[in-house]
Structures are given as structure tokens and as C-alpha cells.
Coordinates of C-alpha atoms in Angstrom, one line a residue:
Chain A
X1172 CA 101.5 153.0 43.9
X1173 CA 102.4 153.0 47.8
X1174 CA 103.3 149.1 47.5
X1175 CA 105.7 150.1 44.4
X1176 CA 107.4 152.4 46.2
X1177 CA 108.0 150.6 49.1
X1178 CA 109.2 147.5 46.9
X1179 CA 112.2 150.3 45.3
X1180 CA 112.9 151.3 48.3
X1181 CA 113.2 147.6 49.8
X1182 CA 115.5 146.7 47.2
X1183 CA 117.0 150.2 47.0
X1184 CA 120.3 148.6 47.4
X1185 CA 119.9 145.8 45.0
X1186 CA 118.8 148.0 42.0
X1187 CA 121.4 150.4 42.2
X1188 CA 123.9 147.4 42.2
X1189 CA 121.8 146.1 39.2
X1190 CA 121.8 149.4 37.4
X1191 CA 125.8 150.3 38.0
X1192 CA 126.7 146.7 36.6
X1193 CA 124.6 147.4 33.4
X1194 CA 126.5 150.9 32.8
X1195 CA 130.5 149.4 33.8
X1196 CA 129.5 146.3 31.3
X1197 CA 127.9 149.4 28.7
X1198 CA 131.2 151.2 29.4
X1199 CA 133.7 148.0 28.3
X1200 CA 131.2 147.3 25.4
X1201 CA 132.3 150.7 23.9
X1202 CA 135.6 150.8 25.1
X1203 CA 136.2 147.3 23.1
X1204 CA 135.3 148.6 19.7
X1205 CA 137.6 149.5 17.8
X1206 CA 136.6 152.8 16.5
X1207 CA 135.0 154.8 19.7
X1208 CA 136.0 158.1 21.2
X1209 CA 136.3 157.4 24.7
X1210 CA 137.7 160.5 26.9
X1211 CA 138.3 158.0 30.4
X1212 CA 141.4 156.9 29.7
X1213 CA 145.0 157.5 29.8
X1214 CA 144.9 159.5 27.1
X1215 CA 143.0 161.8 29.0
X1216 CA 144.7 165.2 30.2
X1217 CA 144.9 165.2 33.9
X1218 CA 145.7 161.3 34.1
X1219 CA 148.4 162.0 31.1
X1220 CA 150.1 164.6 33.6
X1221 CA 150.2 162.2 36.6
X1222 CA 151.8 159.1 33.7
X1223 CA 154.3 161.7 32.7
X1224 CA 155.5 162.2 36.2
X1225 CA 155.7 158.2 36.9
X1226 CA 157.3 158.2 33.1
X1227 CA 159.9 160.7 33.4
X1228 CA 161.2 158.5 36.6
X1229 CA 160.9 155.3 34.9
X1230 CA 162.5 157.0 31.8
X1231 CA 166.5 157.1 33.5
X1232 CA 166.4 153.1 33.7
X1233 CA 165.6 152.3 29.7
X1234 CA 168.1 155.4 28.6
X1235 CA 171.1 152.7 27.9
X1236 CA 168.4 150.7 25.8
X1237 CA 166.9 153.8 23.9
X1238 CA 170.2 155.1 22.9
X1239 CA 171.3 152.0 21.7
X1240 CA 167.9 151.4 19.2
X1241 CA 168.6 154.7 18.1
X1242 CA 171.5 154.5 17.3
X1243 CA 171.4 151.1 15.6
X1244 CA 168.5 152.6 13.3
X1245 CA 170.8 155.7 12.3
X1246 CA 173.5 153.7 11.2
X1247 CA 170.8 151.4 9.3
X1248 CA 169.4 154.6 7.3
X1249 CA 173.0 155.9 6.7
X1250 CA 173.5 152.6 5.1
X1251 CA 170.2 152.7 2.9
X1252 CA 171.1 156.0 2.5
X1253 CA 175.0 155.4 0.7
X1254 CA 173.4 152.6 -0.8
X1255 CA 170.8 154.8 -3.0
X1256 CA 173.5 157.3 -3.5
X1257 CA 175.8 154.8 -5.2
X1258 CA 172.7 152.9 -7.5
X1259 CA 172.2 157.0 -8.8
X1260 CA 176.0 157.6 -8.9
X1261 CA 177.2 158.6 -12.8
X1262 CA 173.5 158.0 -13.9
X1263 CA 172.0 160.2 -16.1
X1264 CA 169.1 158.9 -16.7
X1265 CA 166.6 158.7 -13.7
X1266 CA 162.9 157.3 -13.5
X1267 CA 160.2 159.9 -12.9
X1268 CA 158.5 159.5 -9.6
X1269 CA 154.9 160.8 -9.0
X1270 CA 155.4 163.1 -6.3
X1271 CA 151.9 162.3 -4.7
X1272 CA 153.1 158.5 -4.5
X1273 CA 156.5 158.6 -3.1
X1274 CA 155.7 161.6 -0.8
X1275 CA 152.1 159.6 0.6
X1276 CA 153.4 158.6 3.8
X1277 CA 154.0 161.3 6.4
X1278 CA 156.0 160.4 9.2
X1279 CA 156.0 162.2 12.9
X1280 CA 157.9 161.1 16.2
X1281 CA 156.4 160.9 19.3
X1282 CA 157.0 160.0 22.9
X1283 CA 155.5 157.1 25.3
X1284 CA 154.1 157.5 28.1
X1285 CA 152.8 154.5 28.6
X1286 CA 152.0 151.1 27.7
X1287 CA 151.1 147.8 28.9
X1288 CA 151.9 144.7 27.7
X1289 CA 150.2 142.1 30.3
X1290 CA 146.1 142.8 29.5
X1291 CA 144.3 140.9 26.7
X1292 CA 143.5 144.2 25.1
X1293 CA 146.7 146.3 25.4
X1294 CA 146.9 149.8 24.7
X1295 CA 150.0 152.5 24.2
X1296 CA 149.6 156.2 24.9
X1297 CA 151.8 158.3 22.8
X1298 CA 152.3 162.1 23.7
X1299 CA 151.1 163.9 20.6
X1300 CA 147.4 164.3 19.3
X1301 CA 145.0 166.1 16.6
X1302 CA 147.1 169.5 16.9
X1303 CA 150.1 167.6 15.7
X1304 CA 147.7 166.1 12.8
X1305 CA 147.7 162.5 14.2
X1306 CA 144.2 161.0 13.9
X1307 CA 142.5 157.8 14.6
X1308 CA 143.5 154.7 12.4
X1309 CA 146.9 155.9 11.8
X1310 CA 149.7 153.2 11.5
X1311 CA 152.4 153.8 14.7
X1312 CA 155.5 151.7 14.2
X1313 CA 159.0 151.7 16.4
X1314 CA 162.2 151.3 15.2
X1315 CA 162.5 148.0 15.3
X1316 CA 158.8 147.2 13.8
X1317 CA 155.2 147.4 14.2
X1318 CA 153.7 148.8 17.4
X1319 CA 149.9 149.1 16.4
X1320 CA 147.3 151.3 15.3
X1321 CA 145.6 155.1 16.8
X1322 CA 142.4 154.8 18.4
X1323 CA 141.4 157.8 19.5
X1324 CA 142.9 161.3 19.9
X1325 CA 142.5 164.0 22.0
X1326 CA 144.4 167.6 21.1
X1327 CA 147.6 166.8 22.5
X1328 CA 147.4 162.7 23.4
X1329 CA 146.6 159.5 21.7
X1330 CA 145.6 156.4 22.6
X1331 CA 147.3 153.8 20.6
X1332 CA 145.7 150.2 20.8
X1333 CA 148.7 147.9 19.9
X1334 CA 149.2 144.6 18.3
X1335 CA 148.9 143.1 22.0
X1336 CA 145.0 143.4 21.4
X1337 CA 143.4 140.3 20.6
X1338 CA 140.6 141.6 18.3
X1339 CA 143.1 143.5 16.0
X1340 CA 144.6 141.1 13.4
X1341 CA 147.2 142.8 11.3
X1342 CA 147.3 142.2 7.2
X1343 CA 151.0 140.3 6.7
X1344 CA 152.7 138.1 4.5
X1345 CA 155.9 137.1 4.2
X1346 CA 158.8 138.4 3.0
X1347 CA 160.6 135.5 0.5
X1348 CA 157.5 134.4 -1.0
X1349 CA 154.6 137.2 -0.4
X1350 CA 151.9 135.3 1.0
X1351 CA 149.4 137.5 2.4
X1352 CA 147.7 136.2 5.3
X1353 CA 147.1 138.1 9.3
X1354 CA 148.9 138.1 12.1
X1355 CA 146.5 138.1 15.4
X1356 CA 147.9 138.0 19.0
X1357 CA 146.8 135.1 21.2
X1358 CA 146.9 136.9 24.3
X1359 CA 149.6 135.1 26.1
X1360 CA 153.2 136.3 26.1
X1361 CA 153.5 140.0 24.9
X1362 CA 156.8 138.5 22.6
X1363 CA 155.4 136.4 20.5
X1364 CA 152.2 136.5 18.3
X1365 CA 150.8 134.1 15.9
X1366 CA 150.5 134.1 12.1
X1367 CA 147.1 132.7 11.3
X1368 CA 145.2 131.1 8.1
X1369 CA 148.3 129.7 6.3
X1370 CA 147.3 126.8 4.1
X1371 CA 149.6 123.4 4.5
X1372 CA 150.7 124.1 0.6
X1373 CA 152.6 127.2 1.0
X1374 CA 156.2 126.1 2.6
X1375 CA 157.3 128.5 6.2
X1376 CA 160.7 127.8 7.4
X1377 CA 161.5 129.1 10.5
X1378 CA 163.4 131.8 10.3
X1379 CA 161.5 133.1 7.6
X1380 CA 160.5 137.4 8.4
X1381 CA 157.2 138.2 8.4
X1382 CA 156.3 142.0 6.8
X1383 CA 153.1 144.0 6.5
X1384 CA 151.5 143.6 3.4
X1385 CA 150.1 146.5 1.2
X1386 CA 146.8 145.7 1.5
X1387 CA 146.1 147.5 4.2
X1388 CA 147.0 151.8 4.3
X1389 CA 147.8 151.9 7.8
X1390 CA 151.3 150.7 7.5
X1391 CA 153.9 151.4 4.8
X1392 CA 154.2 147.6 2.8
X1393 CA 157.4 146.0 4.1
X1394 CA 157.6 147.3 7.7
X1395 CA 159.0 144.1 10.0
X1396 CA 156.6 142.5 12.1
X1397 CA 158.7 139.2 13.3
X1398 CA 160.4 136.2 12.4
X1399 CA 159.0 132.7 12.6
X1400 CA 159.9 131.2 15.5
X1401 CA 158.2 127.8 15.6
X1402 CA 156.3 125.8 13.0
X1403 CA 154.3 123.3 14.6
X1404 CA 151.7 121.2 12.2
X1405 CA 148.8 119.4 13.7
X1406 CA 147.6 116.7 11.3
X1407 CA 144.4 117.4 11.6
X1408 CA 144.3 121.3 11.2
X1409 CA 144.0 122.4 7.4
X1410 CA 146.5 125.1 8.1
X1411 CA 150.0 125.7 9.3
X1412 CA 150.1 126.9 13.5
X1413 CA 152.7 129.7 13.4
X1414 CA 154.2 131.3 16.2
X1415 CA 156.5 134.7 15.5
X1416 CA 158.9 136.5 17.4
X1417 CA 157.5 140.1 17.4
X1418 CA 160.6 142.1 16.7
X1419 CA 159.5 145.1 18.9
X1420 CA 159.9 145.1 22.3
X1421 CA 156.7 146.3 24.0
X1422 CA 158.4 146.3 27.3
X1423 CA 160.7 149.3 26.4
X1424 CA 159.2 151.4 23.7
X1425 CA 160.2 155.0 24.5
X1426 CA 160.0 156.3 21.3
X1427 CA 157.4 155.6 18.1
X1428 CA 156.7 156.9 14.5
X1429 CA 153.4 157.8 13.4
X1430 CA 152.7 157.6 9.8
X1431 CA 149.8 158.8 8.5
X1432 CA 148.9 158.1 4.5
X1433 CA 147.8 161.3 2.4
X1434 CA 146.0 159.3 0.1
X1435 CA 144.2 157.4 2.5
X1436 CA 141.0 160.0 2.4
X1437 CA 141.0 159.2 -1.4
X1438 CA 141.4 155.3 -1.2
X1439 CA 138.7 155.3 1.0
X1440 CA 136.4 157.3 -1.1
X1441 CA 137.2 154.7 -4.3
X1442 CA 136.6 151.8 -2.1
X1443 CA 133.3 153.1 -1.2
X1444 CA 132.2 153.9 -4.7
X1445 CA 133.4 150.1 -5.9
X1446 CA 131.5 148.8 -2.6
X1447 CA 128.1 148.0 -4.0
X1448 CA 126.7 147.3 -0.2
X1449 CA 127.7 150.4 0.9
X1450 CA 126.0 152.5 -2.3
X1451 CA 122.9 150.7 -1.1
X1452 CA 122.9 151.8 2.4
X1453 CA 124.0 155.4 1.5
X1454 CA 120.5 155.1 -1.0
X1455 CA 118.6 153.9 2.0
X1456 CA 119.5 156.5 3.8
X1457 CA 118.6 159.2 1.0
X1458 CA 115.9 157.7 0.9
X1459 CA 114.8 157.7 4.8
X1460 CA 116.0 161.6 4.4
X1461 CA 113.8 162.5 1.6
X1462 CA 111.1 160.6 3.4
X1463 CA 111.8 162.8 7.1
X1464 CA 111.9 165.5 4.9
X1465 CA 108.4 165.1 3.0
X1466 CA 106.9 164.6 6.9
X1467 CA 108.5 167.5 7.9
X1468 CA 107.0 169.5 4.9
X1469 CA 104.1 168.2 5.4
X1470 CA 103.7 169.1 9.2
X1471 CA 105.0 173.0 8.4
X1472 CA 101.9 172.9 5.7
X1473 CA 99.2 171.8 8.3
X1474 CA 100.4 173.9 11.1
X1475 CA 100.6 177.0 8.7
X1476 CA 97.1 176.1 7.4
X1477 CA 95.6 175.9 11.1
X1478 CA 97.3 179.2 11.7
X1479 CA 95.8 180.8 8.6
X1480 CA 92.9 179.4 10.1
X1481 CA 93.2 180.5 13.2
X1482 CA 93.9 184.4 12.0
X1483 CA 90.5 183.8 10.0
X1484 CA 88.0 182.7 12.9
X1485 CA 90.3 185.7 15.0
X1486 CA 89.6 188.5 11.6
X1487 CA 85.8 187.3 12.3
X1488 CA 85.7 187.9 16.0
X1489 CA 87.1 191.2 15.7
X1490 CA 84.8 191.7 12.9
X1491 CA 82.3 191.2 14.8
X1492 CA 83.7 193.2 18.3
X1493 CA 83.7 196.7 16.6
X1494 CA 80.2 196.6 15.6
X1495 CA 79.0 195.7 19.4
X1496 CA 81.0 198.4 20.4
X1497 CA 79.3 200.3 18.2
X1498 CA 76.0 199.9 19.3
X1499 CA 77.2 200.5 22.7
X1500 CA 78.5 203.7 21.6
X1501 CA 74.7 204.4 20.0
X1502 CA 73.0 203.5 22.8
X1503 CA 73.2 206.4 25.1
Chain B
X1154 CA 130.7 159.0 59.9
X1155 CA 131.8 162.7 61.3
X1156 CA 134.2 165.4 59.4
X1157 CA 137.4 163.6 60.5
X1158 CA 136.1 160.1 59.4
X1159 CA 135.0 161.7 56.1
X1160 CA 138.4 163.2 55.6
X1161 CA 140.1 160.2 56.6
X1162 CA 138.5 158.3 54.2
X1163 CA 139.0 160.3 51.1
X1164 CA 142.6 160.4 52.2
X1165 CA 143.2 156.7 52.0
X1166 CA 141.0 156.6 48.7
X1167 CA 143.8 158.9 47.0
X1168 CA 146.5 157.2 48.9
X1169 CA 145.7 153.7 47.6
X1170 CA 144.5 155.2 44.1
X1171 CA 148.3 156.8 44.2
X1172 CA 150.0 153.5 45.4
X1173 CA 147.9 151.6 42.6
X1174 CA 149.0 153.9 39.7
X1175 CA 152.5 154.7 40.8
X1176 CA 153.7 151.4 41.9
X1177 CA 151.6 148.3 42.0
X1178 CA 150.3 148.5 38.1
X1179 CA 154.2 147.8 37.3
X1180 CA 154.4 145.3 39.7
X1181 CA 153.2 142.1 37.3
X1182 CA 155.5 138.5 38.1
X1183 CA 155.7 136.0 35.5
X1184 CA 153.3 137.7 33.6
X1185 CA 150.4 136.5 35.0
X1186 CA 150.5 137.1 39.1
X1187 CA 149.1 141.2 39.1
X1188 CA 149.1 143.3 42.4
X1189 CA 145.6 144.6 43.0
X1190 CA 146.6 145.6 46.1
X1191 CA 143.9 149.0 45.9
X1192 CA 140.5 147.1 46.9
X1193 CA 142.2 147.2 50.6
X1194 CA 140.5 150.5 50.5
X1195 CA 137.0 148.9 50.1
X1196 CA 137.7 146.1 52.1
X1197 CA 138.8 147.9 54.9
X1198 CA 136.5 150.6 54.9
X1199 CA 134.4 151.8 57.8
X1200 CA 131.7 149.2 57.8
X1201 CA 129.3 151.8 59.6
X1202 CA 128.4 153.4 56.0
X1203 CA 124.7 153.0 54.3
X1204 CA 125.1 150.2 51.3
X1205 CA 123.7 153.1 48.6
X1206 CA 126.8 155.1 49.6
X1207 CA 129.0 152.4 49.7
X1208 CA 128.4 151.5 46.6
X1209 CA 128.6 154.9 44.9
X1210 CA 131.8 155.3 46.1
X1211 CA 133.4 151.9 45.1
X1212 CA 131.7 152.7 41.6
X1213 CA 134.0 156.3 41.7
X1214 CA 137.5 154.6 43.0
X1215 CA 136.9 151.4 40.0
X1216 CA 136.1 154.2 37.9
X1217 CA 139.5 155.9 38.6
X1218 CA 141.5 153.3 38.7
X1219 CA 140.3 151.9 35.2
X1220 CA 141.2 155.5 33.9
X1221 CA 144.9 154.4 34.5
X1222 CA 144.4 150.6 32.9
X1223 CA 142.8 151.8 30.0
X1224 CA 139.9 149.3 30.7
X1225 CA 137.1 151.2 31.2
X1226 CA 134.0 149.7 33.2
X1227 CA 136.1 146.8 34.3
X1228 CA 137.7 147.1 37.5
X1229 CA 134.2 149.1 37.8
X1230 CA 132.4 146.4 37.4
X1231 CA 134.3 144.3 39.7
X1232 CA 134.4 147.0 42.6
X1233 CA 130.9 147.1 42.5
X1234 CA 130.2 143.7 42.8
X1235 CA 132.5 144.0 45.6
X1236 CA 130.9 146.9 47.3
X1237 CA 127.4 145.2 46.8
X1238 CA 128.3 141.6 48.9
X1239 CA 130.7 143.2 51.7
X1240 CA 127.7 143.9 54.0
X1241 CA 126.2 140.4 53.6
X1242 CA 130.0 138.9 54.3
X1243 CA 130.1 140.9 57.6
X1244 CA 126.6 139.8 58.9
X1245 CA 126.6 136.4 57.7
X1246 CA 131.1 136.4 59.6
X1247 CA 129.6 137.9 63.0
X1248 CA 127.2 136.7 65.1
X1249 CA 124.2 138.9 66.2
X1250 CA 125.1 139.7 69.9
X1251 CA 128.3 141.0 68.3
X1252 CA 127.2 142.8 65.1
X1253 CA 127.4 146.3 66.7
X1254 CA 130.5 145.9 67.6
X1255 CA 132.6 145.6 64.1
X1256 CA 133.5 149.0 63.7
X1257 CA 136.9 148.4 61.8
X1258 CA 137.4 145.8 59.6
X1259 CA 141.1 145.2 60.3
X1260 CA 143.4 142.3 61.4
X1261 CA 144.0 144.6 64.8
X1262 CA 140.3 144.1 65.2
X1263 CA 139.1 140.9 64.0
X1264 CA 142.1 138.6 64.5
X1265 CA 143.9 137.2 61.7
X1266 CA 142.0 134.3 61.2
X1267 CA 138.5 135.9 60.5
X1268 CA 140.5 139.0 58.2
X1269 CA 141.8 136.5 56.2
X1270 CA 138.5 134.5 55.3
X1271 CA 136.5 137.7 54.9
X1272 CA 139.1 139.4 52.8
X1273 CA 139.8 135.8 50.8
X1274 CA 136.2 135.4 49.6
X1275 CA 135.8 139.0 48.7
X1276 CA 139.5 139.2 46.7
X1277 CA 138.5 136.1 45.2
X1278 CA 135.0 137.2 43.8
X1279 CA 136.4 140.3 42.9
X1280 CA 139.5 138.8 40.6
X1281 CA 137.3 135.9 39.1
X1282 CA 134.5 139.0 37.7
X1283 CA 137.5 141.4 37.1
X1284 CA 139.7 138.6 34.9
X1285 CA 136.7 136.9 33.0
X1286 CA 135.8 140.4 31.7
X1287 CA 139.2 141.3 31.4
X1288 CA 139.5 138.4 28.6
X1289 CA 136.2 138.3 27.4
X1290 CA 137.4 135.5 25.3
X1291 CA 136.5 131.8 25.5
X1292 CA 140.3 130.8 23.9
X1293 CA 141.7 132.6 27.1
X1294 CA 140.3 130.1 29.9
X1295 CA 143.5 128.6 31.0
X1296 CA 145.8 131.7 31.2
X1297 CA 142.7 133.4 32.8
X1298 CA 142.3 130.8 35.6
X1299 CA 146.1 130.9 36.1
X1300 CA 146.0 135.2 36.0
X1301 CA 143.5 134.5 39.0
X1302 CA 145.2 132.4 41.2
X1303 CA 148.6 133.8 40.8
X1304 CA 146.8 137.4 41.0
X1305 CA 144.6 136.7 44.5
X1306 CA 148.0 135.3 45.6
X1307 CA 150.2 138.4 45.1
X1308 CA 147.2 140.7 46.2
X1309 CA 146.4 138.8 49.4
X1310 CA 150.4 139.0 50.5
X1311 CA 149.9 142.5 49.7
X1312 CA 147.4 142.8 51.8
X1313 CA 148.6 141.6 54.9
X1314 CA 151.3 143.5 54.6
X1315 CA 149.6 146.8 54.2
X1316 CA 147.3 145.7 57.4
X1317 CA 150.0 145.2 59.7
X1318 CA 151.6 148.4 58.2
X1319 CA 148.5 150.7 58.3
X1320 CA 146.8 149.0 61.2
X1321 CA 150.4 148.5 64.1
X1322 CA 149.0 146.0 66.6
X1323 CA 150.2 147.7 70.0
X1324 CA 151.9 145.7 72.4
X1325 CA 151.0 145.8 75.6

């Protein structure tokens, strides 16, 4: 035992080292997955506080910027806008909508206050949370296009990991002739991102915009993601290398939309009840319940037999007691 | 260490943690040169302190300043690693006769010459772990080996610039 503890306490140093590296690499392990509820971060209170003072600084220089994208995006929904009016004009006749449907996608501004755009993994933090009913996996978009996906929340902050992240590939196709494939950043220069898995038979021009698609219920189907910038085709390769020009500017967002789907709670419960693998696991685990369950029971009915037991040999001893007492009592 | 070192110390470790997050996270050229200029603060701390708390502490400031990258664990990781080889640097950098007498690691001290290597080969190690975790991806290698150099070269500028700032050689 003495030889152990002198051997710790040689190496004191070394096996604290040992044992902080194992947590930091533990710590980026979970901060990598996508869905994990880390509270270190910038979406933390107190370090939100000291970003909004370095924000509100930075804030003066991109006002020019901000109130230009603004104002290019009013005069773009004015236009949609006139437009509808004028399809309905003199019509008397009008479809009927399902009010569930056209109303799924609720839609809530928020404010940056801050994002990177240089890391591998890049992440935005927006300045509202759960009390504004943002939650995780919620699609944020800018004006001008895609921005990326909530990861965690805290009551007035979220953490936004955005389509700078090289393990988030985003469902896309494009627009003209709606080929659904991803879009996956490579991790080099925060303007450009690349849209993967496109077989050599489907024609890309460049030039051609590249959408969301609706297969995925973070983002309404249609929002812009980019344009092709370059089409480059290695013989070799089975599909097409495409590079796009992201149309949002990472560099100045000041400004996002948060959309969050109403009927994503119920999509997800179909897709689990088509997902035969899933049924299966949700079984297993029944199964492992009713099982914990049964050893519980089990346990409770020994221990309360013992007891009963116990009282019994306990009934017998007293039993027993009053009657020596007794013949104390007779004695003298 | 007494009271005033103490205090001293966990003045410069907000002072550098403030620089960091106010001014050199924005500082990024070209995309890929990034100004790390806060391990001055382990580099050049007093070299008098026990290795256990040494390394506690750089654990706390990588864990801070990852709070502001959102990249938890790995500038923590990278202090660490940092922390844990500093003392070997020293003893190996100084001979025996001399060891007692390093009692600031600073260009005012040292001369430029030995500040230079010692701070070169810790920057160095620390960029190289902090950068390959960073990416984590095999596809990244070039850009990452290109983030490294361009990165120890901003940092290392930045650091002899903070040492003549924070350490004025006095003429005689």
C-alpha cells in the first residue's frame, strides 16, 4: 500500500495532466454532437452579457449594411405582397386552405450577438431562448438565406450551430429541376459551401440556385441556400464536385428569423410509428422495464416476508419475556 | 508566491482573458493566421509555482476562454498540455548552477534569444494540439497545417510585442 502511494504521489503531476486531458477531450466529445445541452458556452448568461457589450460596439460599423438588407427584403415582400393581391383581384372563387397547413410555420426575429465564421465547427448565438418558445432543432434563416439550425437553449439565449459546421449537411435541391441532394460545408472559406452526391446524369449549370428541399421540417421548402458557382468534373469521380456561393453573409448577420414548425411534434410521432427499428427498441425497452419491475416486486416481497418474519421470532420473545417476569414476580 | 504576487496574477489572468475576448478573437487575417495572443499569461507566469497548481489553473483560463469560442475542452486541452511541459522547458533551457535564479520568465530577464526558443516550442505545441482537435477531420490536413503556421506566426509577433509592452527594459 505504502509503495502505491508513493508511486501517485511520484507521478502526482503526470496523472493530473493524464486525468485533465481525458475530461477537455470528454468535454469536446459532447460539445460535437449535435443534440447535447451544454451550459459552457456563449449562450451562457454571464458570458452573453460581456458579448453584448463587445456587440453593441461592433453593432455602429455594420448599421449601413443592416439597413440596407432590410430594406431590400421589405421591398421584396411588398412585391410578393401586390403580386398575391392582384392573382385574387375580381376573383370570386378562392381555394380553401387548411388552416393548420398554411399557418405551420411560426416565424420570430431575433438579434446576434455573435458568430464566427473561421472554426471548422461554427456556431451563432442569437438573443432569444425557451421563454420566447425557441427550442432546439429549430430552422434560423436571415434575410438573404439559410443561417443554420438551434442547438441548445437556455431561457433567454440560444446557441445556433450554423451551416459553417462540417458535420451538419443540409437537405437541398435545386431550384429548376428539383433534385434533392445535401449541401455540407468543407470547412475552408465561410462563402462558399459545397453541394455533394450529385450523379454525372443530372445536368448543373452554373448559375443554377440551390433551395432547401421539403424533406426536412426545419426549414420552410424553397428558402435560398446559394447559387452554383463552379462545376468542376473529375473523370474519375461518379458524381458532379459543386461548389455554391452561400447567399448569406456570415460575416455581418445582425439580424435572423427563427421558424419553428407546429406540426413538427406530430411528424415526428408518424415517423416513429412507420419506423419499424425504432418500434423494436421502444419494445426492448418495455420489455427491460417490465423485467426491472418484476425484480423490483420481487425484492419488496422477500424483504416484507423477512420482516413478517422478523415480527414473528420478535412476538415469540416477548412471548416468552412476560412469563419470566412472571416467575420473578412469584418468587418472593 | 505572497498576497501581492497572488493578486498580481489573477489580475493579468482577467486582463489577458479580457484582451482575448474583446479584441484578439476578431482579429483573424486571411482566414487562417488567428491571434492567440492569451497563453502569454501561462507562458510568462511566475515559474516559482508547484506543477499541480500550475496546472489547475491553466485548466480554469482554457476553460474560460473556450466559453467565448464555443469550443468547449479545446483550448483546454491545449493549455494543459501547455501547463504540463513548461517546467521541463525551463530545466532542460537553464543550466543547474543557474536554475534558482529564473524567477521571471520575460525577455527583460532571459534575453531575447532564450524568450524566443522557449516561447517558440511551447506556442508551437500548443497550436499543433489546439488546431488538430479543432478540425478533428482527416479532409482538413492542409488548411489545418497552414491555420498553424500562419497562427504561431501572428501569435508570436503578438507576443513580443506584449513583452516589451508589459515587461519596459530600463535603460540605464
Amino acid at each position: 500500500m505504502d509503495a502505491l502511494f508513493s508511486f501517485v504521489f511520484r507521478f502526482r503531476a503526470f496523472l493530473l495532466f493524464f486525468a485533465l486531458e481525458i475530461i477537455s477531450i470528454s468535454l469536446i466529445i459532447n460539445n460535437n454532437r449535435q443534440q447535447s445541452a451544454v451550459f459552457f458556452n456563449t449562450s451562457n448568461y454571464y458570458a452573453a452579457q460581456i458579448l453584448k457589450a463587445s456587440n453593441q460596439f461592433n453593432d455602429y460599423f455594420h448599421l449601413g449594411d443592416v439597413n440596407k438588407s432590410l430594406a431590400a427584403e421589405n421591398a421584396l415582400l411588398r412585391k410578393q405582397f401586390l403580386q398575391e393581391k392582384q392573382r385574387n383581384f375580381g376573383a370570386n372563387v378562392r381555394p380553401v386552405e387548411d388552416a393548420t397547413i398554411a399557418g405551420k410555420y411560426q416565424v420570430s426575429l431575433a438579434k446576434v450577438i455573435n458568430s464566427t465564421t473561421k472554426n471548422t465547427r461554427n456556431y451563432v448565438t442569437i438573443e432569444k431562448g425557451t421563454l420566447d418558445g425557441i427550442l432546439p432543432d429549430m430552422g434560423v434563416i436571415s434575410p438573404n438565406g439559410v443561417v443554420g439550425r438551434v442547438k441548445s437553449c437556455t431561457p433567454h439565449l440560444s446557441l445556433v450551430s450554423s451551416a459553417l459546421n462540417i458535420d451538419q449537411p443540409i437537405s437541398a435541391q435545386i431550384k429548376s429541376n428539383k433534385y434533392v441532394s445535401y449541401v455540407l460545408w468543407d470547412g475552408k472559406s465561410p462563402q462558399f459551401a459545397k453541394f455533394k452526391d450529385v450523379t454525372k446524369a443530372i445536368k448543373v449549370v452554373v448559375g443554377d440556385t440551390i433551395v432547401t428541399s421539403g424533406f426536412n421540417d426545419f426549414f420552410p421548402e424553397g428558402t435560398m441556400i446559394g447559387k452554383v458557382e463552379k462545376v468542376v468534373d473529375d473523370k474519375s469521380a461518379t458524381f458532379h464536385d459543386i461548389t455554391v456561393r452561400l447567399s448569406t453573409d456570415f460575416n455581418s448577420l445582425s439580424y435572423v428569423y427563427v421558424i419553428g414548425n407546429k406540426l413538427k411534434l406530430e411528424l415526428d410521432t408518424l415517423t416513429q410509428q412507420l419506423d419499424p427499428q425504432k418500434e423494436k427498441e421502444k419494445d426492448k425497452e418495455k420489455e427491460e422495464k417490465d423485467r426491472k419491475e418484476k425484480i423490483e416486486k420481487e425484492k419488496k416481497n422477500k424483504e416484507k416476508k423477512e420482516k413478517e418474519k422478523l415480527k414473528e421470532i420478535e412476538k415469540e420473545k416477548e412471548k416468552s419475556k412476560p412469563k419470566d417476569s412472571t416467575i420473578l414476580k412469584n418468587n418472593p | 508566491m505572497n498576497n501581492a504576487a497572488i493578486i498580481s496574477q489573477i489580475i493579468s489572468f482577467l486582463g489577458y482573458l479580457f484582451f482575448q475576448v474583446f479584441f484578439a478573437r476578431h482579429l483573424i487575417l486571411f482566414d487562417v493566421a488567428f491571434c492567440f495572443v492569451y497563453i502569454g499569461f501561462l507562458i510568462s507566469f511566475n515559474p516559482e509555482i508547484s506543477r499541480i497548481s500550475f496546472l489547475l489553473i491553466a485548466f480554469a483560463f482554457g476553460f474560460s476562454t473556450d466559453v467565448f469560442y464555443n469550443t468547449l475542452g479545446v483550448h483546454t486541452a491545449a493549455c494543459v498540455l501547455l501547463a504540463y511541459l513548461r517546467p521541463y522547458l525551463i530545466e532542460l533551457m537553464t543550466e543547474k548552477s543557474n536554475r534558482d535564479t529564473v524567477i521571471e520568465v520575460s525577455i527583460r530577464r532571459m534575453g531575447f534569444v532564450w524568450y524566443s526558443t522557449y516561447a517558440g516550442i511551447l506556442l508551437f505545441v500548443h497550436h499543433f494540439l489546439l488546431f488538430v482537435l479543432e478540425a478533428s477531420a482527416a479532409s482538413l490536413f492542409f488548411i489545418t497545417i497552414q491555420k498553424i503556421v500562419a497562427s504561431f506566426i501572428l501569435t508570436s509577433i503578438f507576443l513580443i510585442i506584449f513583452q516589451y509592452l508589459l515587461f519596459p527594459i530600463r535603460k540605464r
